[in-house]
Amino acid sequence: MCLKLIYIAFFTSILGCFAQNDTLQNRYFKSYNDKITASIYYLDTSNSFQIASDGQNPKTFVNLIPNRREQIGFNLNYKIIDVTLGFAPKFLGGNKGDSNSKHFNFNTRFYYKKWMQSFTFINQKGFYVSDDIINAQLPRMRTTKIGGSTAYVFNDKFSFKTLVSQNEWQTKSSGSFIPTFSFYYTNIDLNTPDSSPADIYVFTIAPSYFYNFVISDRVLIGAGIALGAGINDVDGDTSALYQADLNFKIAYNNDRFFAFASLNSVSFAQDDKVDPRLNDNIGTLKISVGYRFDPPKKVKEVYDKVNEKIGL
């Protein structure tokens, strides 16, 4: 069976440039930034949409779901270098449609002291319509989303990196209030003769609270919730917008081996007075296992020389 290569992403994150100097000394979490981290993962992620209308009786809800959602892949990380290789094989149940369906997803985060900046890029082609009556393909439909969020972590004892990566581990239970500002631009094009592309801009502010509950030295559960509001602009028409984010992670960790499962959902819903409404959801399920090891001496020497020359 032919495997379709979805993405080969090589990027250099400035995470290492902005790492807090006191991370290694903080007794509430432990850093593994000096290790090479290798992992394999299963990922189910997509940007789906729902068209809801109150103008009909009964109300109608039509879901637009991407054909390509599920991926398996490999990740290699060392300090500020992060390399990911992923595939979307057809044998995975969430991957539908023909070979022209595509999905590219890129996410990264940068840290500076208590600030966190996330960046998201999603490009999708090939959707299907799903409701109680209809299940039809939209093979030419395309969507592109670009944006991210800026957050501030109030509590020095809380490790947000424990939730989103495996380069840090919370050692004592702690939580934090984290206000977040989000901005996303989305282009939707049905690619049909009687339709035109739509440009959607989203601005929201969402207070949130996250907590890492350390069950034992090697097991923790992390969770977070955010509820916010903002403005939605669709081709110049503005309306109120509501945001709801849910985050959950259960993880096992020792200094070498780790495994985790995480579930994240970011949902935007237009005000009920807007008819029809276009609601937007980014959902991600990730299951990963990995291993940390000391970098080979030659790799460390080369990295340190490059690091010294470019001044990171």
mmCIF file with all atom_site columns, N, CA, C and O in Angstrom, residues 53-70:
data_model
loop_
_atom_site.group_PDB
_atom_site.id
_atom_site.type_symbol
_atom_site.label_atom_id
_atom_site.label_alt_id
_atom_site.label_comp_id
_atom_site.label_asym_id
_atom_site.label_entity_id
_atom_site.label_seq_id
_atom_site.pdbx_PDB_ins_code
_atom_site.Cartn_x
_atom_site.Cartn_y
_atom_site.Cartn_z
_atom_site.occupancy
_atom_site.B_iso_or_equiv
_atom_site.pdbx_formal_charge
_atom_site.auth_seq_id
_atom_site.auth_comp_id
_atom_site.auth_asym_id
_atom_site.auth_atom_id
_atom_site.pdbx_PDB_model_num
ATOM 1  N N  . SER A 1 53 ? -27.518 26.936 10.904 1.00 0.00 ? 53 SER A N  1
ATOM 2  C CA . SER A 1 53 ? -28.510 27.908 10.469 1.00 0.00 ? 53 SER A CA 1
ATOM 3  C C  . SER A 1 53 ? -29.770 27.792 11.304 1.00 0.00 ? 53 SER A C  1
ATOM 4  O O  . SER A 1 53 ? -30.306 26.692 11.504 1.00 0.00 ? 53 SER A O  1
ATOM 5  N N  . ASP A 1 54 ? -30.228 28.958 11.815 1.00 0.00 ? 54 ASP A N  1
ATOM 6  C CA . ASP A 1 54 ? -31.492 29.016 12.542 1.00 0.00 ? 54 ASP A CA 1
ATOM 7  C C  . ASP A 1 54 ? -32.650 29.410 11.634 1.00 0.00 ? 54 ASP A C  1
ATOM 8  O O  . ASP A 1 54 ? -33.801 29.441 12.043 1.00 0.00 ? 54 ASP A O  1
ATOM 9  N N  . GLY A 1 55 ? -32.318 29.745 10.369 1.00 0.00 ? 55 GLY A N  1
ATOM 10 C CA . GLY A 1 55 ? -33.346 30.230 9.467  1.00 0.00 ? 55 GLY A CA 1
ATOM 11 C C  . GLY A 1 55 ? -34.255 29.139 8.951  1.00 0.00 ? 55 GLY A C  1
ATOM 12 O O  . GLY A 1 55 ? -35.227 29.427 8.236  1.00 0.00 ? 55 GLY A O  1
ATOM 13 N N  . GLN A 1 56 ? -33.943 27.896 9.257  1.00 0.00 ? 56 GLN A N  1
ATOM 14 C CA . GLN A 1 56 ? -34.770 26.787 8.824  1.00 0.00 ? 56 GLN A CA 1
ATOM 15 C C  . GLN A 1 56 ? -35.333 26.072 10.046 1.00 0.00 ? 56 GLN A C  1
ATOM 16 O O  . GLN A 1 56 ? -34.802 26.150 11.131 1.00 0.00 ? 56 GLN A O  1
ATOM 17 N N  . ASN A 1 57 ? -36.420 25.390 9.841  1.00 0.00 ? 57 ASN A N  1
ATOM 18 C CA . ASN A 1 57 ? -37.060 24.647 10.930 1.00 0.00 ? 57 ASN A CA 1
ATOM 19 C C  . ASN A 1 57 ? -37.230 23.194 10.502 1.00 0.00 ? 57 ASN A C  1
ATOM 20 O O  . ASN A 1 57 ? -37.958 22.910 9.553  1.00 0.00 ? 57 ASN A O  1
ATOM 21 N N  . PRO A 1 58 ? -36.542 22.253 11.161 1.00 0.00 ? 58 PRO A N  1
ATOM 22 C CA . PRO A 1 58 ? -35.666 22.466 12.321 1.00 0.00 ? 58 PRO A CA 1
ATOM 23 C C  . PRO A 1 58 ? -34.313 23.074 11.946 1.00 0.00 ? 58 PRO A C  1
ATOM 24 O O  . PRO A 1 58 ? -34.004 23.208 10.769 1.00 0.00 ? 58 PRO A O  1
ATOM 25 N N  . LYS A 1 59 ? -33.533 23.439 12.961 1.00 0.00 ? 59 LYS A N  1
ATOM 26 C CA . LYS A 1 59 ? -32.208 23.996 12.712 1.00 0.00 ? 59 LYS A CA 1
ATOM 27 C C  . LYS A 1 59 ? -31.359 23.004 11.930 1.00 0.00 ? 59 LYS A C  1
ATOM 28 O O  . LYS A 1 59 ? -31.478 21.789 12.088 1.00 0.00 ? 59 LYS A O  1
ATOM 29 N N  . THR A 1 60 ? -30.470 23.513 11.079 1.00 0.00 ? 60 THR A N  1
ATOM 30 C CA . THR A 1 60 ? -29.600 22.653 10.288 1.00 0.00 ? 60 THR A CA 1
ATOM 31 C C  . THR A 1 60 ? -28.157 22.824 10.732 1.00 0.00 ? 60 THR A C  1
ATOM 32 O O  . THR A 1 60 ? -27.712 23.929 11.037 1.00 0.00 ? 60 THR A O  1
ATOM 33 N N  . PHE A 1 61 ? -27.439 21.715 10.753 1.00 0.00 ? 61 PHE A N  1
ATOM 34 C CA . PHE A 1 61 ? -26.024 21.707 11.097 1.00 0.00 ? 61 PHE A CA 1
ATOM 35 C C  . PHE A 1 61 ? -25.301 20.844 10.068 1.00 0.00 ? 61 PHE A C  1
ATOM 36 O O  . PHE A 1 61 ? -25.603 19.646 9.927  1.00 0.00 ? 61 PHE A O  1
ATOM 37 N N  . VAL A 1 62 ? -24.378 21.447 9.345  1.00 0.00 ? 62 VAL A N  1
ATOM 38 C CA . VAL A 1 62 ? -23.612 20.720 8.332  1.00 0.00 ? 62 VAL A CA 1
ATOM 39 C C  . VAL A 1 62 ? -22.142 20.766 8.721  1.00 0.00 ? 62 VAL A C  1
ATOM 40 O O  . VAL A 1 62 ? -21.582 21.852 8.941  1.00 0.00 ? 62 VAL A O  1
ATOM 41 N N  . ASN A 1 63 ? -21.498 19.619 8.825  1.00 0.00 ? 63 ASN A N  1
ATOM 42 C CA . ASN A 1 63 ? -20.091 19.528 9.194  1.00 0.00 ? 63 ASN A CA 1
ATOM 43 C C  . ASN A 1 63 ? -19.223 19.358 7.956  1.00 0.00 ? 63 ASN A C  1
ATOM 44 O O  . ASN A 1 63 ? -19.512 18.517 7.094  1.00 0.00 ? 63 ASN A O  1
ATOM 45 N N  . LEU A 1 64 ? -18.172 20.168 7.865  1.00 0.00 ? 64 LEU A N  1
ATOM 46 C CA . LEU A 1 64 ? -17.180 20.066 6.793  1.00 0.00 ? 64 LEU A CA 1
ATOM 47 C C  . LEU A 1 64 ? -15.905 19.508 7.414  1.00 0.00 ? 64 LEU A C  1
ATOM 48 O O  . LEU A 1 64 ? -15.230 20.180 8.189  1.00 0.00 ? 64 LEU A O  1
ATOM 49 N N  . ILE A 1 65 ? -15.567 18.266 7.048  1.00 0.00 ? 65 ILE A N  1
ATOM 50 C CA . ILE A 1 65 ? -14.478 17.544 7.706  1.00 0.00 ? 65 ILE A CA 1
ATOM 51 C C  . ILE A 1 65 ? -13.400 17.192 6.681  1.00 0.00 ? 65 ILE A C  1
ATOM 52 O O  . ILE A 1 65 ? -13.712 16.678 5.599  1.00 0.00 ? 65 ILE A O  1
ATOM 53 N N  . PRO A 1 66 ? -12.123 17.458 6.979  1.00 0.00 ? 66 PRO A N  1
ATOM 54 C CA . PRO A 1 66 ? -11.039 17.137 6.025  1.00 0.00 ? 66 PRO A CA 1
ATOM 55 C C  . PRO A 1 66 ? -10.917 15.637 5.789  1.00 0.00 ? 66 PRO A C  1
ATOM 56 O O  . PRO A 1 66 ? -11.146 14.822 6.685  1.00 0.00 ? 66 PRO A O  1
ATOM 57 N N  . ASN A 1 67 ? -10.551 15.276 4.567  1.00 0.00 ? 67 ASN A N  1
ATOM 58 C CA . ASN A 1 67 ? -10.341 13.867 4.235  1.00 0.00 ? 67 ASN A CA 1
ATOM 59 C C  . ASN A 1 67 ? -9.096  13.298 4.900  1.00 0.00 ? 67 ASN A C  1
ATOM 60 O O  . ASN A 1 67 ? -9.056  12.120 5.266  1.00 0.00 ? 67 ASN A O  1
ATOM 61 N N  . ARG A 1 68 ? -8.058  14.114 5.006  1.00 0.00 ? 68 ARG A N  1
ATOM 62 C CA . ARG A 1 68 ? -6.793  13.649 5.584  1.00 0.00 ? 68 ARG A CA 1
ATOM 63 C C  . ARG A 1 68 ? -6.657  14.191 6.997  1.00 0.00 ? 68 ARG A C  1
ATOM 64 O O  . ARG A 1 68 ? -6.599  15.398 7.219  1.00 0.00 ? 68 ARG A O  1
ATOM 65 N N  . ARG A 1 69 ? -6.567  13.286 7.983  1.00 0.00 ? 69 ARG A N  1
ATOM 66 C CA . ARG A 1 69 ? -6.466  13.707 9.380  1.00 0.00 ? 69 ARG A CA 1
ATOM 67 C C  . ARG A 1 69 ? -5.381  12.958 10.136 1.00 0.00 ? 69 ARG A C  1
ATOM 68 O O  . ARG A 1 69 ? -4.683  13.520 10.963 1.00 0.00 ? 69 ARG A O  1
ATOM 69 N N  . GLU A 1 70 ? -5.249  11.674 9.902  1.00 0.00 ? 70 GLU A N  1
ATOM 70 C CA . GLU A 1 70 ? -4.388  10.836 10.739 1.00 0.00 ? 70 GLU A CA 1
ATOM 71 C C  . GLU A 1 70 ? -2.988  10.705 10.149 1.00 0.00 ? 70 GLU A C  1
ATOM 72 O O  . GLU A 1 70 ? -2.822  10.526 8.943  1.00 0.00 ? 70 GLU A O  1
#
